[in-house]
Tab-separated table of C-alpha atoms and ligand atoms in Angstrom:
chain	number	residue	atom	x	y	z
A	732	UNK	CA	-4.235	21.350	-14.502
A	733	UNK	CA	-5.100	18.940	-17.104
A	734	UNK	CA	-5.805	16.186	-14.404
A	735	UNK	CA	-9.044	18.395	-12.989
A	736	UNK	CA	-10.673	18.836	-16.095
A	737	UNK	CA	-13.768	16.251	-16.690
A	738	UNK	CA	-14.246	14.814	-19.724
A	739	UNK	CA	-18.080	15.231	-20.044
A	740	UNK	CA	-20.198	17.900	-22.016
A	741	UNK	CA	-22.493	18.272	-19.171
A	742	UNK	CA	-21.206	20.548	-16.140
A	743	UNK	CA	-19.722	17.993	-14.164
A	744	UNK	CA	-21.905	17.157	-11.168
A	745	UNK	CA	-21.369	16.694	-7.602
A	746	UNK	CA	-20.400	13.559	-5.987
A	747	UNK	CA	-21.810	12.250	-2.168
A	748	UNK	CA	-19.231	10.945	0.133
A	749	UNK	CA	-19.807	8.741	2.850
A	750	UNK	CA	-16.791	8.070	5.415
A	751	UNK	CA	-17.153	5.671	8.186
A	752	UNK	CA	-13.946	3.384	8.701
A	753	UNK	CA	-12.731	3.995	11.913
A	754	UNK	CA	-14.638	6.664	14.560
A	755	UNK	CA	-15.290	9.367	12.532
A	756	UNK	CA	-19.535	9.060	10.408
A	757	UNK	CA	-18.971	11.738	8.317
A	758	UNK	CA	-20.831	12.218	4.758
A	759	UNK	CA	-19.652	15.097	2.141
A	760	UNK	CA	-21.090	16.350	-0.954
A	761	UNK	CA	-17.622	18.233	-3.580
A	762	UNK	CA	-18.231	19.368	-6.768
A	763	UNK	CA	-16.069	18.690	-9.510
A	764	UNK	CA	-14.197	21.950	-9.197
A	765	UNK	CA	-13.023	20.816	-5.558
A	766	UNK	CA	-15.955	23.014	-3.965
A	767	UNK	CA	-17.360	21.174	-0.661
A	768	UNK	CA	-21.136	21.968	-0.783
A	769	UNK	CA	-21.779	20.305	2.377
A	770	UNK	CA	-20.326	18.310	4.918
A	771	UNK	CA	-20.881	16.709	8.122
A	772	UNK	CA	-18.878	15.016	10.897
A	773	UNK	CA	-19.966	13.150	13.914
A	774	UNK	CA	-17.020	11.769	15.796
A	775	UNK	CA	-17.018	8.941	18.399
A	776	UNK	CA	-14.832	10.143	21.189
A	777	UNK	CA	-16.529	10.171	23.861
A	778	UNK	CA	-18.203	6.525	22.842
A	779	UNK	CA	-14.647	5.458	23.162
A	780	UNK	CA	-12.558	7.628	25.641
A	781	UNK	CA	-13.714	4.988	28.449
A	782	UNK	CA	-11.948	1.590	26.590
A	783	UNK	CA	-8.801	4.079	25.895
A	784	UNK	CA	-9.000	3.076	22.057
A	785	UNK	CA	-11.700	2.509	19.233
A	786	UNK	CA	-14.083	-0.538	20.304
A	787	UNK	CA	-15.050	-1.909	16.495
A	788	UNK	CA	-19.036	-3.039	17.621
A	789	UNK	CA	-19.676	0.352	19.046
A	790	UNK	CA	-18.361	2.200	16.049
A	791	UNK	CA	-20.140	-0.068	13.631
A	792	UNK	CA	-23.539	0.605	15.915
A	793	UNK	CA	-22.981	4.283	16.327
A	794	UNK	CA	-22.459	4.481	12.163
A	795	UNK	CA	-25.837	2.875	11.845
A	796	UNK	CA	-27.896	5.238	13.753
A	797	UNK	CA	-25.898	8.895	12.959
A	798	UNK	CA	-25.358	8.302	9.126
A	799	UNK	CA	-28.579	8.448	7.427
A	800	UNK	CA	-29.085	11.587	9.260
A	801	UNK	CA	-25.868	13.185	8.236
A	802	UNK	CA	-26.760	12.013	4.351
A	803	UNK	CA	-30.267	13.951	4.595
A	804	UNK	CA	-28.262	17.003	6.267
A	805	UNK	CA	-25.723	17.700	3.558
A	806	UNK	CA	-28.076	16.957	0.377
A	807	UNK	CA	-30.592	19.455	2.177
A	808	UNK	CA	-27.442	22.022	2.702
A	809	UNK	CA	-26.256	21.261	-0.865
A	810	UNK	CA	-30.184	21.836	-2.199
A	811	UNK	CA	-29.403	18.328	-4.228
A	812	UNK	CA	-31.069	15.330	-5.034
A	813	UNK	CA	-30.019	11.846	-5.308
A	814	UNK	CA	-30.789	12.091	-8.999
A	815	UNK	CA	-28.379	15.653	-8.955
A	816	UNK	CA	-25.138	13.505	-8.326
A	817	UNK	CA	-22.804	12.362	-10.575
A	818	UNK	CA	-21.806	9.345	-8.325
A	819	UNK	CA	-22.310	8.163	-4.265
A	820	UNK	CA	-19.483	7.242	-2.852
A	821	UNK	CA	-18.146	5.375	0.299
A	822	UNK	CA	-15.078	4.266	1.824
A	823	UNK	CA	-15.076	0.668	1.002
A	824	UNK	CA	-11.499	-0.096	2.905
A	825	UNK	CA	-9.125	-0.632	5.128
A	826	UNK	CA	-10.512	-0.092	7.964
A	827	UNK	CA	-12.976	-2.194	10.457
A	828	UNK	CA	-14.841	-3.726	8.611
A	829	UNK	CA	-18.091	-3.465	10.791
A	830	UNK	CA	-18.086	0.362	10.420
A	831	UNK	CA	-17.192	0.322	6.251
A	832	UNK	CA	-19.994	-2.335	5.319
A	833	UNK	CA	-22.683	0.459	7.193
A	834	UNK	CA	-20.934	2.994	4.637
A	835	UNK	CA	-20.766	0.474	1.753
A	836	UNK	CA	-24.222	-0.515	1.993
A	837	UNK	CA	-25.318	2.395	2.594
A	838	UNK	CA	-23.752	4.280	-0.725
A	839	UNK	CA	-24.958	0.865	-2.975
A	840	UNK	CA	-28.463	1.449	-1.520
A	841	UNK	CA	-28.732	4.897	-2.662
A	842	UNK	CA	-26.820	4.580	-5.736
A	843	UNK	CA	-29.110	1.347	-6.642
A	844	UNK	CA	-32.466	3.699	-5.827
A	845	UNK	CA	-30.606	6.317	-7.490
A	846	UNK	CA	-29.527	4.799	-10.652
A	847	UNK	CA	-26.495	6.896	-10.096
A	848	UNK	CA	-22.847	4.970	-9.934
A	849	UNK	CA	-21.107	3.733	-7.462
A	850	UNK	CA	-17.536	4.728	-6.213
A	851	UNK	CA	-15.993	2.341	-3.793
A	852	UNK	CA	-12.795	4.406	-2.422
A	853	UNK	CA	-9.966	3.539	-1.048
A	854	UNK	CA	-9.138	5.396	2.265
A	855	UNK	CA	-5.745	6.120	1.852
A	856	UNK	CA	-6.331	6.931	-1.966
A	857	UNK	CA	-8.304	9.360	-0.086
A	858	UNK	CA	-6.126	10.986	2.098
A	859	UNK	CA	-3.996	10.521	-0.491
A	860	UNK	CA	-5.431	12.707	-2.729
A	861	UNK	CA	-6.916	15.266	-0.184
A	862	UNK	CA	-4.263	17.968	-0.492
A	863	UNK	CA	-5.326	18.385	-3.999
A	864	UNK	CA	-8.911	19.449	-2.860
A	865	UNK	CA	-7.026	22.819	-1.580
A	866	UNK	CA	-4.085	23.348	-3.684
A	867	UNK	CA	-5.785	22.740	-7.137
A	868	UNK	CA	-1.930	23.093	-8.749
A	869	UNK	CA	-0.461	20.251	-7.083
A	870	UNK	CA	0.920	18.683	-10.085
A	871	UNK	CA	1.324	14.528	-9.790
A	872	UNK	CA	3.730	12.636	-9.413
A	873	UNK	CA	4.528	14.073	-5.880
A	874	UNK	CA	5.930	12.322	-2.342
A	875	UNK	CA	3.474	11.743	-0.126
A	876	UNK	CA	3.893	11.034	4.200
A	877	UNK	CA	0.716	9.270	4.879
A	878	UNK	CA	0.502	9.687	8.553
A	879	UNK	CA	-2.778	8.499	10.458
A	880	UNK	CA	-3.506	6.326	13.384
A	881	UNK	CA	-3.374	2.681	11.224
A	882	UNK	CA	-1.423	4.163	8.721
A	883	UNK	CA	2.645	5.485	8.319
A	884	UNK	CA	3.998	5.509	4.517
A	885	UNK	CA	5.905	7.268	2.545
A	886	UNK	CA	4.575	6.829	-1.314
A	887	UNK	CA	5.095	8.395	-4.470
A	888	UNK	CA	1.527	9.545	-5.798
A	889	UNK	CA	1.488	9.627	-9.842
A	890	UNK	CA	-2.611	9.955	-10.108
A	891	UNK	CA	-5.522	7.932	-9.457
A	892	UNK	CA	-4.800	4.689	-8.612
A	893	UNK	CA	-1.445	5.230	-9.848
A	894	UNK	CA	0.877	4.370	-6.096
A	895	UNK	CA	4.323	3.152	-5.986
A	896	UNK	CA	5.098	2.318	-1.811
A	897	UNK	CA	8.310	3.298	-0.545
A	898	UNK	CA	8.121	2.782	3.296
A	899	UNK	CA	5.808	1.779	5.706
A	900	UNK	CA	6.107	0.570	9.510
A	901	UNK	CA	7.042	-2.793	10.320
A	902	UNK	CA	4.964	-2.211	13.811
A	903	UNK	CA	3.476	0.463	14.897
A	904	UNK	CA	1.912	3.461	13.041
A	905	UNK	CA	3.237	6.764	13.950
A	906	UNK	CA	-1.096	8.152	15.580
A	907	UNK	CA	-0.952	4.267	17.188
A	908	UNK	CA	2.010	5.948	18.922
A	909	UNK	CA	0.641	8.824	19.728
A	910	UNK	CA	-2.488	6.983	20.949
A	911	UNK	CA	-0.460	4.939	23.452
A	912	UNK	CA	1.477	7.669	24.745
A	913	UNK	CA	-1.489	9.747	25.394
A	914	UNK	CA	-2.907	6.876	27.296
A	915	UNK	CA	0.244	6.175	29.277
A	916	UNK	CA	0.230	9.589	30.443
A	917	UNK	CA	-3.192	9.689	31.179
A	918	UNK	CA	-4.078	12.016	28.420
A	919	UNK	CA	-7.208	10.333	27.188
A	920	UNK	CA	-8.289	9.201	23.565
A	921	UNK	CA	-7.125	10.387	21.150
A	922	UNK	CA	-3.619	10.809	22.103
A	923	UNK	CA	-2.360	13.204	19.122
A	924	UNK	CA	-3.778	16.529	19.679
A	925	UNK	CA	-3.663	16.127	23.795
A	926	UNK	CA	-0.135	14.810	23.475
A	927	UNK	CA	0.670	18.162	21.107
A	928	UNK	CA	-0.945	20.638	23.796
A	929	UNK	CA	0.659	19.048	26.700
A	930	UNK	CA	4.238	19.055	24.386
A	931	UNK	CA	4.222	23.197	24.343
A	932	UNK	CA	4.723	23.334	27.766
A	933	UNK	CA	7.651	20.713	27.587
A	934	UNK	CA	11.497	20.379	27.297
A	935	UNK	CA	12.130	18.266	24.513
A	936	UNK	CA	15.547	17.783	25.635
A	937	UNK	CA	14.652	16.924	28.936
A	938	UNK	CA	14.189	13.480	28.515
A	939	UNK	CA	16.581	11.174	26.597
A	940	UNK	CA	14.198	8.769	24.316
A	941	UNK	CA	15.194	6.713	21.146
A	942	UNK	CA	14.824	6.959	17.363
A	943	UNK	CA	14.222	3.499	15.894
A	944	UNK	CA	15.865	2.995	12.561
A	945	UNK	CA	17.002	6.564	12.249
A	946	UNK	CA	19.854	6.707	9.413
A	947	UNK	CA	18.891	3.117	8.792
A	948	UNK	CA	19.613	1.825	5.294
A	949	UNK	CA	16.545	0.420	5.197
A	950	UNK	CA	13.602	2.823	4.191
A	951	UNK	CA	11.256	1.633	6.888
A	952	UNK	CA	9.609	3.293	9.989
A	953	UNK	CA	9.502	2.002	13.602
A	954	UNK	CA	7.655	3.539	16.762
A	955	UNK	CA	7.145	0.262	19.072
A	956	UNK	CA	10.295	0.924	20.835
A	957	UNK	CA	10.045	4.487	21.244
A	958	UNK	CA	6.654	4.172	22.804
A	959	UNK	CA	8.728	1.142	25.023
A	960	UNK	CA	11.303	3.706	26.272
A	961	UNK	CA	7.912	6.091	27.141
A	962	UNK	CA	6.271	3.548	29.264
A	963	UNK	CA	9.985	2.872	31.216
A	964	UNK	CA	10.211	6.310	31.358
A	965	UNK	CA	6.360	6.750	32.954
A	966	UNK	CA	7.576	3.767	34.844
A	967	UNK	CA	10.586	5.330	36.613
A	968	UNK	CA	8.898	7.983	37.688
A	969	UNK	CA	11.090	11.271	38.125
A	970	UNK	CA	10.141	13.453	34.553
A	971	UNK	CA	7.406	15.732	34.259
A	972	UNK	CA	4.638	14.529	31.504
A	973	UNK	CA	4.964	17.774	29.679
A	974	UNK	CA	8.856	17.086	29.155
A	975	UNK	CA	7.613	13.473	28.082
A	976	UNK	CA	4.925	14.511	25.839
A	977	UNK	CA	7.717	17.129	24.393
A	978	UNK	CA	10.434	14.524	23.973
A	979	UNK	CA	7.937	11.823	22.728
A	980	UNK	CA	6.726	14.143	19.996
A	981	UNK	CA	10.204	15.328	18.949
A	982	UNK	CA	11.122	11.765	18.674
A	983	UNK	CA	8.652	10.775	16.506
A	984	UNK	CA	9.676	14.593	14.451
A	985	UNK	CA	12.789	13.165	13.792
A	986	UNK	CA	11.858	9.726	12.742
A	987	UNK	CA	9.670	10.783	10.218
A	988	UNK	CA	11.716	13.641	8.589
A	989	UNK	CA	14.903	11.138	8.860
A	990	UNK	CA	12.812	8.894	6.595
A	991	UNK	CA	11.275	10.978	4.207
A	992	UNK	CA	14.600	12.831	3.453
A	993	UNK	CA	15.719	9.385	2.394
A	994	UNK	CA	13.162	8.748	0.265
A	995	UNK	CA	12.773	12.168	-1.320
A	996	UNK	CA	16.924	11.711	-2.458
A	997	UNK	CA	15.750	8.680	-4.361
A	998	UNK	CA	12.444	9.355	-5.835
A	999	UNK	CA	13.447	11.325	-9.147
A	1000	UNK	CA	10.722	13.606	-10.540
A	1001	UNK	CA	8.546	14.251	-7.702
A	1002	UNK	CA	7.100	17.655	-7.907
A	1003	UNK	CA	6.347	18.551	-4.363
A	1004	UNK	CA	6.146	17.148	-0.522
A	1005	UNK	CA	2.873	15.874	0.713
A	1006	UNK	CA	1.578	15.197	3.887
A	1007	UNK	CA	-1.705	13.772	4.734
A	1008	UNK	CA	-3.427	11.580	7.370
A	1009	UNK	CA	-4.572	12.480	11.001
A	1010	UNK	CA	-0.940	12.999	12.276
A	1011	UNK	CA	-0.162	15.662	9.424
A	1012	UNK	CA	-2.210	17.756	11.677
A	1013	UNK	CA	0.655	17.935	14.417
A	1014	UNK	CA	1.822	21.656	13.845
A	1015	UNK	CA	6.130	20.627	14.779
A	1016	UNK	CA	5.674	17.509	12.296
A	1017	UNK	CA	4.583	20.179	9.563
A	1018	UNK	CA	7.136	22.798	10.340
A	1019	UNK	CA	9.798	20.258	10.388
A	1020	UNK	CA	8.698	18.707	6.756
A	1021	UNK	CA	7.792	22.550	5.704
A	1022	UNK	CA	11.534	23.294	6.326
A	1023	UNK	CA	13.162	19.342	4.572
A	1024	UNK	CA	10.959	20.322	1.400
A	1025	UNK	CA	12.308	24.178	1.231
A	1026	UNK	CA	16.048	22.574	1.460
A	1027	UNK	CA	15.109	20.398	-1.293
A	1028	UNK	CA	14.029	23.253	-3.397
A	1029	UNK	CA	10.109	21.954	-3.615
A	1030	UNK	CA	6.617	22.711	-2.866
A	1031	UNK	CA	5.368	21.260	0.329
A	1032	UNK	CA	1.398	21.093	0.862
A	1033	UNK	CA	-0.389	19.745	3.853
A	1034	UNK	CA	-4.200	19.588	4.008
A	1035	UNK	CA	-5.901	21.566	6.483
A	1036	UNK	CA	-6.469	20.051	10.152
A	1037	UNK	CA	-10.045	19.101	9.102
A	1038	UNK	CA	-9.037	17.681	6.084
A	1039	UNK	CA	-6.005	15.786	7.828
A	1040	UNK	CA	-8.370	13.882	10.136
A	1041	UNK	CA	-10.954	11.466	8.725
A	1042	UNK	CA	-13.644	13.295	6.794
A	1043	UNK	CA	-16.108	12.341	3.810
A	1044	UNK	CA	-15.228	15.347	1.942
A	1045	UNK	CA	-11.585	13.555	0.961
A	1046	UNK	CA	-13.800	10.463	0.153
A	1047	UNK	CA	-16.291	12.602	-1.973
A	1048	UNK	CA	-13.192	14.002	-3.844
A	1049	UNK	CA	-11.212	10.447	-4.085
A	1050	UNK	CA	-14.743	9.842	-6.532
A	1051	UNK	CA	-14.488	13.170	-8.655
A	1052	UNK	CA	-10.636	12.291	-9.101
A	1053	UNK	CA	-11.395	8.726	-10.055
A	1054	UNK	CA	-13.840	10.000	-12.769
A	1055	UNK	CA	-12.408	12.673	-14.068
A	1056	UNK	CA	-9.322	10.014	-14.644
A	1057	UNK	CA	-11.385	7.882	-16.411
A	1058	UNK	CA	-11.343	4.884	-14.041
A	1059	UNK	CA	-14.465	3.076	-14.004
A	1060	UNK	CA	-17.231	3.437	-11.112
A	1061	UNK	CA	-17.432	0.408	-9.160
A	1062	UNK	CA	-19.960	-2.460	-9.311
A	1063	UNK	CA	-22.875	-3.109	-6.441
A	1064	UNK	CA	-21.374	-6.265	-5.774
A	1065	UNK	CA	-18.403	-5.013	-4.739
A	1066	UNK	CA	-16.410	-5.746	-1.581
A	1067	UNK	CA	-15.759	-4.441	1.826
A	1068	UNK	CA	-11.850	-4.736	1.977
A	1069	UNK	CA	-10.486	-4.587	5.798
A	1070	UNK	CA	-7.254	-4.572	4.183
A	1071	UNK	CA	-6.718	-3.129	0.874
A	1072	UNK	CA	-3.287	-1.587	-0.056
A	1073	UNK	CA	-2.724	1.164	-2.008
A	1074	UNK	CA	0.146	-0.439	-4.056
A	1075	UNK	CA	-0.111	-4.115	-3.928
A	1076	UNK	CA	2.941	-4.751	-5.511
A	1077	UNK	CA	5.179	-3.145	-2.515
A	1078	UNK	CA	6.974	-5.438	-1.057
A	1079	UNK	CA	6.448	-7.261	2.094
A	1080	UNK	CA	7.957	-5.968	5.174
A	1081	UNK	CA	9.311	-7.665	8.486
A	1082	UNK	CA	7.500	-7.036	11.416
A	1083	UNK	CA	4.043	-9.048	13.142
A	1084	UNK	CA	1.954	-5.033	12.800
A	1085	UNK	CA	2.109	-4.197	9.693
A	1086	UNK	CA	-1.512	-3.149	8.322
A	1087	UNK	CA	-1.624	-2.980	4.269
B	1348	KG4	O1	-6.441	10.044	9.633
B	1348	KG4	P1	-7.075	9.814	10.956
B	1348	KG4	O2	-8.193	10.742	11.391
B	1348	KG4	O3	-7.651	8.370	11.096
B	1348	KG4	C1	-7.055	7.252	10.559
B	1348	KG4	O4	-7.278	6.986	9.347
B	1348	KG4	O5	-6.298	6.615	11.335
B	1348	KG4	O6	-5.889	9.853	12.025
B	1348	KG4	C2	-6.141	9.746	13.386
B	1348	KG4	C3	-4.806	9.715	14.094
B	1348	KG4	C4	-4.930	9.387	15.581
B	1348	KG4	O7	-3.962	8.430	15.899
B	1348	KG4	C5	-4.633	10.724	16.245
B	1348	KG4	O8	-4.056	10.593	17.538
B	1348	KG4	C6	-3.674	11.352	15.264
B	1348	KG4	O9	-4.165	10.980	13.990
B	1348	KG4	N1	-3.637	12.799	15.381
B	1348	KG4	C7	-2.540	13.504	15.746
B	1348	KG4	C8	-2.938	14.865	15.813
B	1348	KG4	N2	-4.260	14.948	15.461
B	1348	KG4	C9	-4.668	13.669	15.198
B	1348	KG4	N3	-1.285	13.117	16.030
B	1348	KG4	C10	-0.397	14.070	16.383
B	1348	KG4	N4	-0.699	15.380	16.485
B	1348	KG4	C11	-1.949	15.818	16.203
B	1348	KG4	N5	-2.255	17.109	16.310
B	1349	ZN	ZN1	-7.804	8.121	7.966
């Protein structure tokens, strides 16, 4: 596990992680060996659950007041001081942008008072890298399924800042799915996990729904249609929501393993099967990719469920990765990126959604 070691003297120090790009203020202190010291979440739910989706001012305003609190909390768990870290970092992008400048500035203030550096991380580096944090022999390069509510690629993960893109969506991601369908059947926000507990008690058979660009020669993904055929379905009135929730799900199951089987017969080399993001959570979607990876003769590793979901641990260890690489800390002048993909030189894709 050459990749882990650090190339200091000194014991390698601990790293601060502050998360707060979509609804989740969360802040995270990991030391170098992958041990989380201390972390804190404070989701936005119920801020939310009445607009059916993630209103950007009220995120940004609920950041402000619950982070500094959350900081204080885990350095006092952790029994560190500013001065104890080896970096602060933040999520500095994608994401709204309200939510990561409250993060960012809040990192660059601390890390200015500090005199300690600055990591600005990339969100999906850090999901990215997540499933390291628990399987310390995860070996690079391996195939990742980024799946999370703004997010649905398929990418081949060679280190630290090291991403070559093989899919994405051209509309939809595959949690923006499950969002909508939760909503349409009255489920409340999030969709995901209501949508999964509602799916045990259905037929997914009962209900004939698509699977856009399944077998396609393209390497894409596509979920705007399927969530379509759900809203004719809730339309027409006639199927229980269970059956829907069960049919929806198995859909979406199939779409995803369809497309990463493609891409996992042409990436040579990869070592294992990743999955990562909020939607790697869904227990069918990691049986199904459990099972494509064991026919393909290689490892597959999924992050826990609070690991999946947006965190600042995955943040803190995005930071420990980055220096251990050897990749510089970031300056205090540095951005906010809404959009900020992880390989820019993927090609474009067709399609009006499509977020990095
Ligand atoms: O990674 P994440 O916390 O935030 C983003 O970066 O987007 O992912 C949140 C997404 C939401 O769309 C949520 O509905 C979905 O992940 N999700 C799930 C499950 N748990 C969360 N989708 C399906 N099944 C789940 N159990
Ligand atoms: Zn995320």
């Amino acid at each position: 596990m050459a990749e882990r070691g650090h190339p200091d003297a000194q014991p390698p120090r601990p790293i601060l992680g502050i998360e707060t790009s979509c609804d989740e203020t969360a802040a995270a202190v990991v030391a170098a060996d992958g041990r989380v010291l201390a972390q804190r979440i404070a989701g936005q739910d119920a801020l939310h659950a009445p607009f059916g989706g993630v209103v950007p001012e009220l995120a940004a305003r609920a950041h402000e007041a619950r982070l500094a609190p959350l900081v204080e909390a885990v350095l006092a768990e952790a029994g560190l001081a500013l001065e104890d870290l080896a970096a602060v970092a933040a999520t500095a992008g994608p994401g709204l942008v309200g939510g990561v400048m409250v993060g960012l500035v809040t990192a660059k203030a601390l890390a200015w008072a500090s005199g300690r550096p600055l990591v600005a991380v990339n969100h999906l580096e850090a999901h990215a890298l997540s499933p390291r944090l628990v399987a310390p022999g995860l070996a690079f390069p391996y195939l990742l399924l980024l799946v999370s509510g703004g997010h649905c690629q398929i990418l081949v993960v060679s280190g630290p800042g090291r991403y070559r893109r093989l899919a994405t969506t051209i509309d939809d991601a595959a949690g923006e799915a499950f969002d909508k369908v939760g909503k349409l059947l009255g489920l409340g926000f999030p969709g995901g996990p209501a949508v999964e507990r509602l799916a045990r008690a259905g037929d997914p058979a009962a209900v004939p729904l698509p699977r856009p660009l399944l077998g396609s020669a393209e390497p894409h993904f596509s979920f705007a249609g399927l969530k379509t055929a759900v809203l004719r379905t809730v339309e027409a009135g006639g199927h229980a929501a269970a059956d829907i929730a069960a049919g929806f799900q198995a859909a979406v199951a199939d779409c995803l393993i369809d497309r990463t089987a493609r891409a996992l017969a042409r990436a040579r080399g990869v070592r294992a099967l990743v999955a990562a993001g909020g939607v790697a959570a869904n227990a069918l979607i990691r049986d199904r990719l459990a099972a494509l990876a064991r026919s393909r003769g290689l490892p597959f590793v999924a992050p826990p469920q609070w690991l999946c979901t947006d965190n600042a641990a995955m943040v803190a260890w995005a930071a420990q990765e980055r220096l251990s690489a050897g990749l510089a800390p970031d300056p205090l002048d540095c951005p906010a990126r809404p959009r900020w993909p992880l390989d820019p030189e993927a090609e474009p894709v067709r399609g009006a959604g499509v977020k990095a």
